[in-house]
Tab-separated table of C-alpha atoms and ligand atoms in Angstrom:
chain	number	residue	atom	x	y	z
A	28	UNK	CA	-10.743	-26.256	-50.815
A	29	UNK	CA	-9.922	-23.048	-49.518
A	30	UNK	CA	-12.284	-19.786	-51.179
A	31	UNK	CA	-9.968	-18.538	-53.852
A	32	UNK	CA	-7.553	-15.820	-52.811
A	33	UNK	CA	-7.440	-16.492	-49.187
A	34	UNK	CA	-4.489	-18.738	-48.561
A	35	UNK	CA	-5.673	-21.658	-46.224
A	36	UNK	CA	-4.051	-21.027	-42.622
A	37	UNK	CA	-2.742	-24.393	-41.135
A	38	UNK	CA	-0.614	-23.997	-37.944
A	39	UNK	CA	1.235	-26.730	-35.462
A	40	UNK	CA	1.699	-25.267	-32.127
A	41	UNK	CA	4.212	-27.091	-30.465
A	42	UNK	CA	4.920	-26.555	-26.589
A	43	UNK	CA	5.712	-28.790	-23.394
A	44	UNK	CA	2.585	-29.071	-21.028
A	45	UNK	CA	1.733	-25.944	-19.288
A	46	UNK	CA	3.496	-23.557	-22.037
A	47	UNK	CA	-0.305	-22.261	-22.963
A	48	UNK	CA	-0.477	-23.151	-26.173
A	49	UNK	CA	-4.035	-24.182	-25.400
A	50	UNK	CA	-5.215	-20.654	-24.610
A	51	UNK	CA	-3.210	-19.355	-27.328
A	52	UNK	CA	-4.331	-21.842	-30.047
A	53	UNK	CA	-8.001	-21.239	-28.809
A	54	UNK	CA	-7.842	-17.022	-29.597
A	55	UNK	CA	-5.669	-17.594	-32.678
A	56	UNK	CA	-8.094	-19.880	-33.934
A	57	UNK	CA	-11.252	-17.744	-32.657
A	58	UNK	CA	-9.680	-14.308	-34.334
A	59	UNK	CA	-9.009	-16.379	-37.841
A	60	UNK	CA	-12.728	-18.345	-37.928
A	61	UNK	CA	-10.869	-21.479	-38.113
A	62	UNK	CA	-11.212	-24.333	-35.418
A	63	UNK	CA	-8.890	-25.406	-32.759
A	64	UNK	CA	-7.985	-28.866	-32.911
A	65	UNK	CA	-6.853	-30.688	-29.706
A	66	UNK	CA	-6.218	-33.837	-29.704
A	67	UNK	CA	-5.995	-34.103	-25.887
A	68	UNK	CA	-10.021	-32.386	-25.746
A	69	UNK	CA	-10.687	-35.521	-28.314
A	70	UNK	CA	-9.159	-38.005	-26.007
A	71	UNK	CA	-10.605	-36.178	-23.010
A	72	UNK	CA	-13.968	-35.994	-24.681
A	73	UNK	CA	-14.211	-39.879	-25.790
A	74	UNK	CA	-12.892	-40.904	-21.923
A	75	UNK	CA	-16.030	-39.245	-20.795
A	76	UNK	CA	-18.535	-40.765	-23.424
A	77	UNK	CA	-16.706	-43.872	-22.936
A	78	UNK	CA	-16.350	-44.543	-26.617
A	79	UNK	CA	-13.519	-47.622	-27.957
A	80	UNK	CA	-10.978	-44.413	-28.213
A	81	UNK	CA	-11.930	-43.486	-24.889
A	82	UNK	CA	-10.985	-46.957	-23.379
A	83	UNK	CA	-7.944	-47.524	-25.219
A	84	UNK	CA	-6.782	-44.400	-24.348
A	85	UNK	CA	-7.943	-44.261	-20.667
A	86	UNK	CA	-5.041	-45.762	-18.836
A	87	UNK	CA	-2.267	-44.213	-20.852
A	88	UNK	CA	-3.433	-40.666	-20.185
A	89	UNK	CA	-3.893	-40.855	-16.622
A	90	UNK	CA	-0.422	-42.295	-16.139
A	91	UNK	CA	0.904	-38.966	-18.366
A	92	UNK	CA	2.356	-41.545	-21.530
A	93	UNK	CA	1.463	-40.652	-25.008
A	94	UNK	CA	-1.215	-42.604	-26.849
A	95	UNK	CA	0.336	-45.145	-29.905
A	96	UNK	CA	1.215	-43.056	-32.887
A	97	UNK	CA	-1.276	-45.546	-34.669
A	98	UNK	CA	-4.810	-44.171	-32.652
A	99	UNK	CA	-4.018	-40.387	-32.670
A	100	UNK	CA	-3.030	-40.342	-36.215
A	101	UNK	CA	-6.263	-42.411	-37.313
A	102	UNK	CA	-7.663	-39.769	-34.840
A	103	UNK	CA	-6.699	-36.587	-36.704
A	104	UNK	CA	-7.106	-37.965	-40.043
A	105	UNK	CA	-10.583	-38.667	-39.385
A	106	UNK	CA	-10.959	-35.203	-37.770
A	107	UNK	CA	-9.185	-33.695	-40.830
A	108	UNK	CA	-11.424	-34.561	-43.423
A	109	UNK	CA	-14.092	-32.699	-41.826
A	110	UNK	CA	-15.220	-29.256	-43.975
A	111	UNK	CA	-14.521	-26.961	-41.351
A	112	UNK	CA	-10.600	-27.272	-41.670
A	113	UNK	CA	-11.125	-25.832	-45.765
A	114	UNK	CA	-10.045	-22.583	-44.664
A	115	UNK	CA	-7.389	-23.847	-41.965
A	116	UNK	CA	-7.048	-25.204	-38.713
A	117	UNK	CA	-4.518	-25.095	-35.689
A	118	UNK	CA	-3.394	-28.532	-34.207
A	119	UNK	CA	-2.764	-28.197	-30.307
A	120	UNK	CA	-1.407	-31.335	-29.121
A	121	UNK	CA	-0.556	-33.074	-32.712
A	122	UNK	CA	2.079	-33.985	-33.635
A	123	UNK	CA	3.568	-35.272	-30.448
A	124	UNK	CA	6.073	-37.797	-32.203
A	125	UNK	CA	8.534	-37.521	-35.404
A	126	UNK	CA	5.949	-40.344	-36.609
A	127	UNK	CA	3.130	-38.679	-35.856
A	128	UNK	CA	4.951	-35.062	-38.196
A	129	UNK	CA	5.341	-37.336	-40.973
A	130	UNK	CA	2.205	-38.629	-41.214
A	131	UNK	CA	0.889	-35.337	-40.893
A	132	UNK	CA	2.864	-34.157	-43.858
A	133	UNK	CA	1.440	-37.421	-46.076
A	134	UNK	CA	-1.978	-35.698	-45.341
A	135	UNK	CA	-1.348	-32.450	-47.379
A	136	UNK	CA	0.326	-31.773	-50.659
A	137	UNK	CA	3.749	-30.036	-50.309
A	138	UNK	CA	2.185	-26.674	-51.918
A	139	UNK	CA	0.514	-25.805	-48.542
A	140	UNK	CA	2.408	-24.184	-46.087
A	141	UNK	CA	2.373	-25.923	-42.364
A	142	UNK	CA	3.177	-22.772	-40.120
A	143	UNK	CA	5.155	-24.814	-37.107
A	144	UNK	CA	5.372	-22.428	-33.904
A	145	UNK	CA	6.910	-23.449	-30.664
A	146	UNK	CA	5.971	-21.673	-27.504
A	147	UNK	CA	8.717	-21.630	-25.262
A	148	UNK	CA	8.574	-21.933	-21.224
A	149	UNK	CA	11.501	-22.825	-18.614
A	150	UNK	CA	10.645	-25.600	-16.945
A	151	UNK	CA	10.294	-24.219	-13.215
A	152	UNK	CA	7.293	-22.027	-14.752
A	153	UNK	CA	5.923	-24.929	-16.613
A	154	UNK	CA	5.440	-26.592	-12.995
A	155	UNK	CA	4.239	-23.962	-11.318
A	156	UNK	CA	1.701	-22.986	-14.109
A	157	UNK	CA	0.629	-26.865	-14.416
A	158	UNK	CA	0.009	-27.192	-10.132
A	159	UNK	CA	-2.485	-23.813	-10.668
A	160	UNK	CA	-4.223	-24.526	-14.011
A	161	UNK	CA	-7.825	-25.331	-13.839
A	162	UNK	CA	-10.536	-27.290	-16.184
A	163	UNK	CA	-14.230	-27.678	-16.104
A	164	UNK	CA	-15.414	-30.459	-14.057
A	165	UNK	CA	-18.915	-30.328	-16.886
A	166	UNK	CA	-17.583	-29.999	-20.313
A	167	UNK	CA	-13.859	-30.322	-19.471
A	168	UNK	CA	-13.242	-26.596	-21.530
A	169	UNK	CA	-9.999	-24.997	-20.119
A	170	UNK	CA	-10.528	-22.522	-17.585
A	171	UNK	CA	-8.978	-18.406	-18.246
A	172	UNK	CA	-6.418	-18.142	-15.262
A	173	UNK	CA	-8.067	-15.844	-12.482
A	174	UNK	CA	-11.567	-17.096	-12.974
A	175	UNK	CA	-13.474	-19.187	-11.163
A	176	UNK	CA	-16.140	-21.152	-12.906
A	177	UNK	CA	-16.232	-22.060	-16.696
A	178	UNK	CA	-16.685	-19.550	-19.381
A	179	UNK	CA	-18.467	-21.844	-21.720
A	180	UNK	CA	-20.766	-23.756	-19.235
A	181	UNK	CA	-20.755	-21.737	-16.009
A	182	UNK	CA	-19.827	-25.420	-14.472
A	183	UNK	CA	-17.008	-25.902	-11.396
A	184	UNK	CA	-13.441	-25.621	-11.610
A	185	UNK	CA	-11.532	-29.034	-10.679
A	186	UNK	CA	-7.545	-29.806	-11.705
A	187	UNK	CA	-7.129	-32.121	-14.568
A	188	UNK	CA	-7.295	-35.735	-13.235
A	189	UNK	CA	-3.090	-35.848	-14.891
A	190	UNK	CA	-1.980	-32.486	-13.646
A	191	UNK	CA	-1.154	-33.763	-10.465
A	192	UNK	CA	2.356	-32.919	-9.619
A	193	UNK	CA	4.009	-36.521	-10.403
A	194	UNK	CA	2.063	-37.283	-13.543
A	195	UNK	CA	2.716	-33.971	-14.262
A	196	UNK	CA	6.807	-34.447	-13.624
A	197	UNK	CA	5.818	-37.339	-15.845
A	198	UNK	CA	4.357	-35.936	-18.544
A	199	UNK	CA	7.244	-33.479	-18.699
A	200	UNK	CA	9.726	-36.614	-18.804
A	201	UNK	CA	7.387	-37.604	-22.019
A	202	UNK	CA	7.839	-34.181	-23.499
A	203	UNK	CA	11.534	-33.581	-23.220
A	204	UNK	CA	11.990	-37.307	-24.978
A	205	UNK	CA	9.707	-37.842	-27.460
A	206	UNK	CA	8.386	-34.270	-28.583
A	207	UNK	CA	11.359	-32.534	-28.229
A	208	UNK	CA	13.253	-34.169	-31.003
A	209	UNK	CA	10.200	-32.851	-32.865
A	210	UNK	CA	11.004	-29.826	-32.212
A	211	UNK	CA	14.254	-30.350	-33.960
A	212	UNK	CA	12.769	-32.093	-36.723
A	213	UNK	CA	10.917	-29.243	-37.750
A	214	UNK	CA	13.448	-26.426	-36.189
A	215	UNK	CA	15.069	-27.252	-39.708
A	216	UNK	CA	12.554	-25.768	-41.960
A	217	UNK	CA	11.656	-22.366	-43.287
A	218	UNK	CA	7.854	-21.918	-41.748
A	219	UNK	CA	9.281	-23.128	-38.266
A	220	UNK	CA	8.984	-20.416	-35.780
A	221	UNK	CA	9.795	-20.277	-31.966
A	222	UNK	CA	7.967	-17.805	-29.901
A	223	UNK	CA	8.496	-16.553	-26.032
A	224	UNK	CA	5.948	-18.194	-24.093
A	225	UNK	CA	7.116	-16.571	-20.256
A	226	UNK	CA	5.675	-13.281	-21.101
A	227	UNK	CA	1.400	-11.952	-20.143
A	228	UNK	CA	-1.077	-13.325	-22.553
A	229	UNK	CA	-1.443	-10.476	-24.658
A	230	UNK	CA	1.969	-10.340	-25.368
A	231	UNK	CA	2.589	-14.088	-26.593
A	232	UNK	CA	-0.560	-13.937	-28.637
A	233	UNK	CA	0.604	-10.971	-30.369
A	234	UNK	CA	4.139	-12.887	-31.180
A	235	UNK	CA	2.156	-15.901	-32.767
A	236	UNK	CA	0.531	-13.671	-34.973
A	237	UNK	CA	3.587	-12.166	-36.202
A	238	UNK	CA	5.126	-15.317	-36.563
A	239	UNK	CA	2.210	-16.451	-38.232
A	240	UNK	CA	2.344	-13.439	-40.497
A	241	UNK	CA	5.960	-13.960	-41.422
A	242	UNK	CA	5.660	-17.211	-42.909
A	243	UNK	CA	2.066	-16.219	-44.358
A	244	UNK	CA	1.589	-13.315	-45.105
A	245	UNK	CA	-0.709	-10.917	-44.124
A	246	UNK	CA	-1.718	-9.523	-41.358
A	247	UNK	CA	-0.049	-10.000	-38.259
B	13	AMP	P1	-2.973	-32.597	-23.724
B	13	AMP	O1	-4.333	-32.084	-23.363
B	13	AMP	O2	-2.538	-32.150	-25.110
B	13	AMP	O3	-1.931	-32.306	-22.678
B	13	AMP	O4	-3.095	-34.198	-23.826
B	13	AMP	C1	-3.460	-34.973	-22.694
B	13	AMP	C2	-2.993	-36.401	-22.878
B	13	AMP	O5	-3.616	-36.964	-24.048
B	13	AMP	C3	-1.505	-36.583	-23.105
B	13	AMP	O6	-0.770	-36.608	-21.890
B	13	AMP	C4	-1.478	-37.932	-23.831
B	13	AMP	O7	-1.695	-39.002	-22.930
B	13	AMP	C5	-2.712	-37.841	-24.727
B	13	AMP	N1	-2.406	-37.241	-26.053
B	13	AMP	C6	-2.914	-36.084	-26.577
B	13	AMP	N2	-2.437	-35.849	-27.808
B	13	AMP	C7	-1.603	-36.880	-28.087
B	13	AMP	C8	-0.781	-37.220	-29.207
B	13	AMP	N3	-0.711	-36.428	-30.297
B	13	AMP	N4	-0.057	-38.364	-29.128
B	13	AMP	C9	-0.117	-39.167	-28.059
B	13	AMP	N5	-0.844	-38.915	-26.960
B	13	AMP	C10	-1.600	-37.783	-26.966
């Protein structure tokens, strides 16, 4: 349970690859004490401790196709009954499938608002962003643009093993058929929210707040 009076803050950022809803899911989370929760760090994480997940998953993520709908949601329902998400959480990467939303909404009662915000990028800057972008070759943690060695670990900079550019034109394929009719599945309700993702960091984040705020309450 959420402490009383402060009204638990649960956000879906939706976005195709490359529309930084990473970065912006990271500072939201940071600047509300609640944790980030990205299913694609999970994955990433278990490929490199070369857990069960990790090998089932392996194969599918390097060739830029989704993971079954049955792993990832036994993924974040495990990672949702952890105490940290009392106060709130924001889901970056999840859901990625109509089948994946409804079995997120069987995991909450229908009293607690799901803020859904999509960050919005044309495609050509969605490529170009993608070729450029930048991990950890340590701990994996996504590198600030304009940087050049990791904030959290001091370790190199290498591309992500599936942003190269045809798994990437892949992965794009994946999002414009499977997420985006998520997109319209939620587009139809109240606490849905779409936000300008081609404008400077500062700018976007400040959006997501408000849009945040407007379904909310509170500050922006
Ligand atoms: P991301 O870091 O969110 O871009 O995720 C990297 C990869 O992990 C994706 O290309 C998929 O292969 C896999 N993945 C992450 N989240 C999901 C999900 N919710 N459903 C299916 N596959 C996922």
């Amino acid at each position: 349970m959420a402490d009383a009076g402060r009204v638990a803050v649960r956000v879906v950022m939706l976005g195709a690859p490359g529309a930084g809803k990473g970065t912006q899911a990271e500072r939201f989370a940071k600047s509300r004490g609640i944790p980030r929760i990205s299913t694609g760090d999970i994955l990433r994480e278990a490929v490199q401790a070369g857990t069960p997940l990790g090998r089932a998953a392996r194969a599918t993520m390097e060739a830029g196709r989704l993971v079954s709908d049955e792993i990832m949601i036994g993924v974040i329902k495990e990672r949702l009954e952890k105490k940290d998400v009392d106060a709130g959480f924001v889901l970056d990467g999840f859901p990625r499938t109509v089948v994946q939303a409804e079995a997120l909404d069987a995991m909450f009662d229908k009293g607690t608002p799901l803020v859904i915000v999509d960050i919005e990028v044309p495609e050509d800057v969605l490529v170009k962003r993608l070729a450029e972008r930048r991990i950890c070759g340590n701990c994996g943690w996504g590198a600030t643009p304009g940087v050049n060695a990791c904030a959290r670990c001091g370790g190199p900079l290498v591309q992500r093993s599936d942003d190269g550019e045809e798994i990437v034109r892949e992965r794009l394929r994946v999002y414009w058929r499977n997420t985006q009719p998520l997109v319209e599945f939620y587009s139809r309700r109240d606490t849905f929210r779409s936000v300008d993702g081609d404008q400077t960091l500062e700018s976007v984040a400040a959006d997501l707040s408000a849009a945040v705020a407007s379904v909310i309450g509170g500050r922006p």
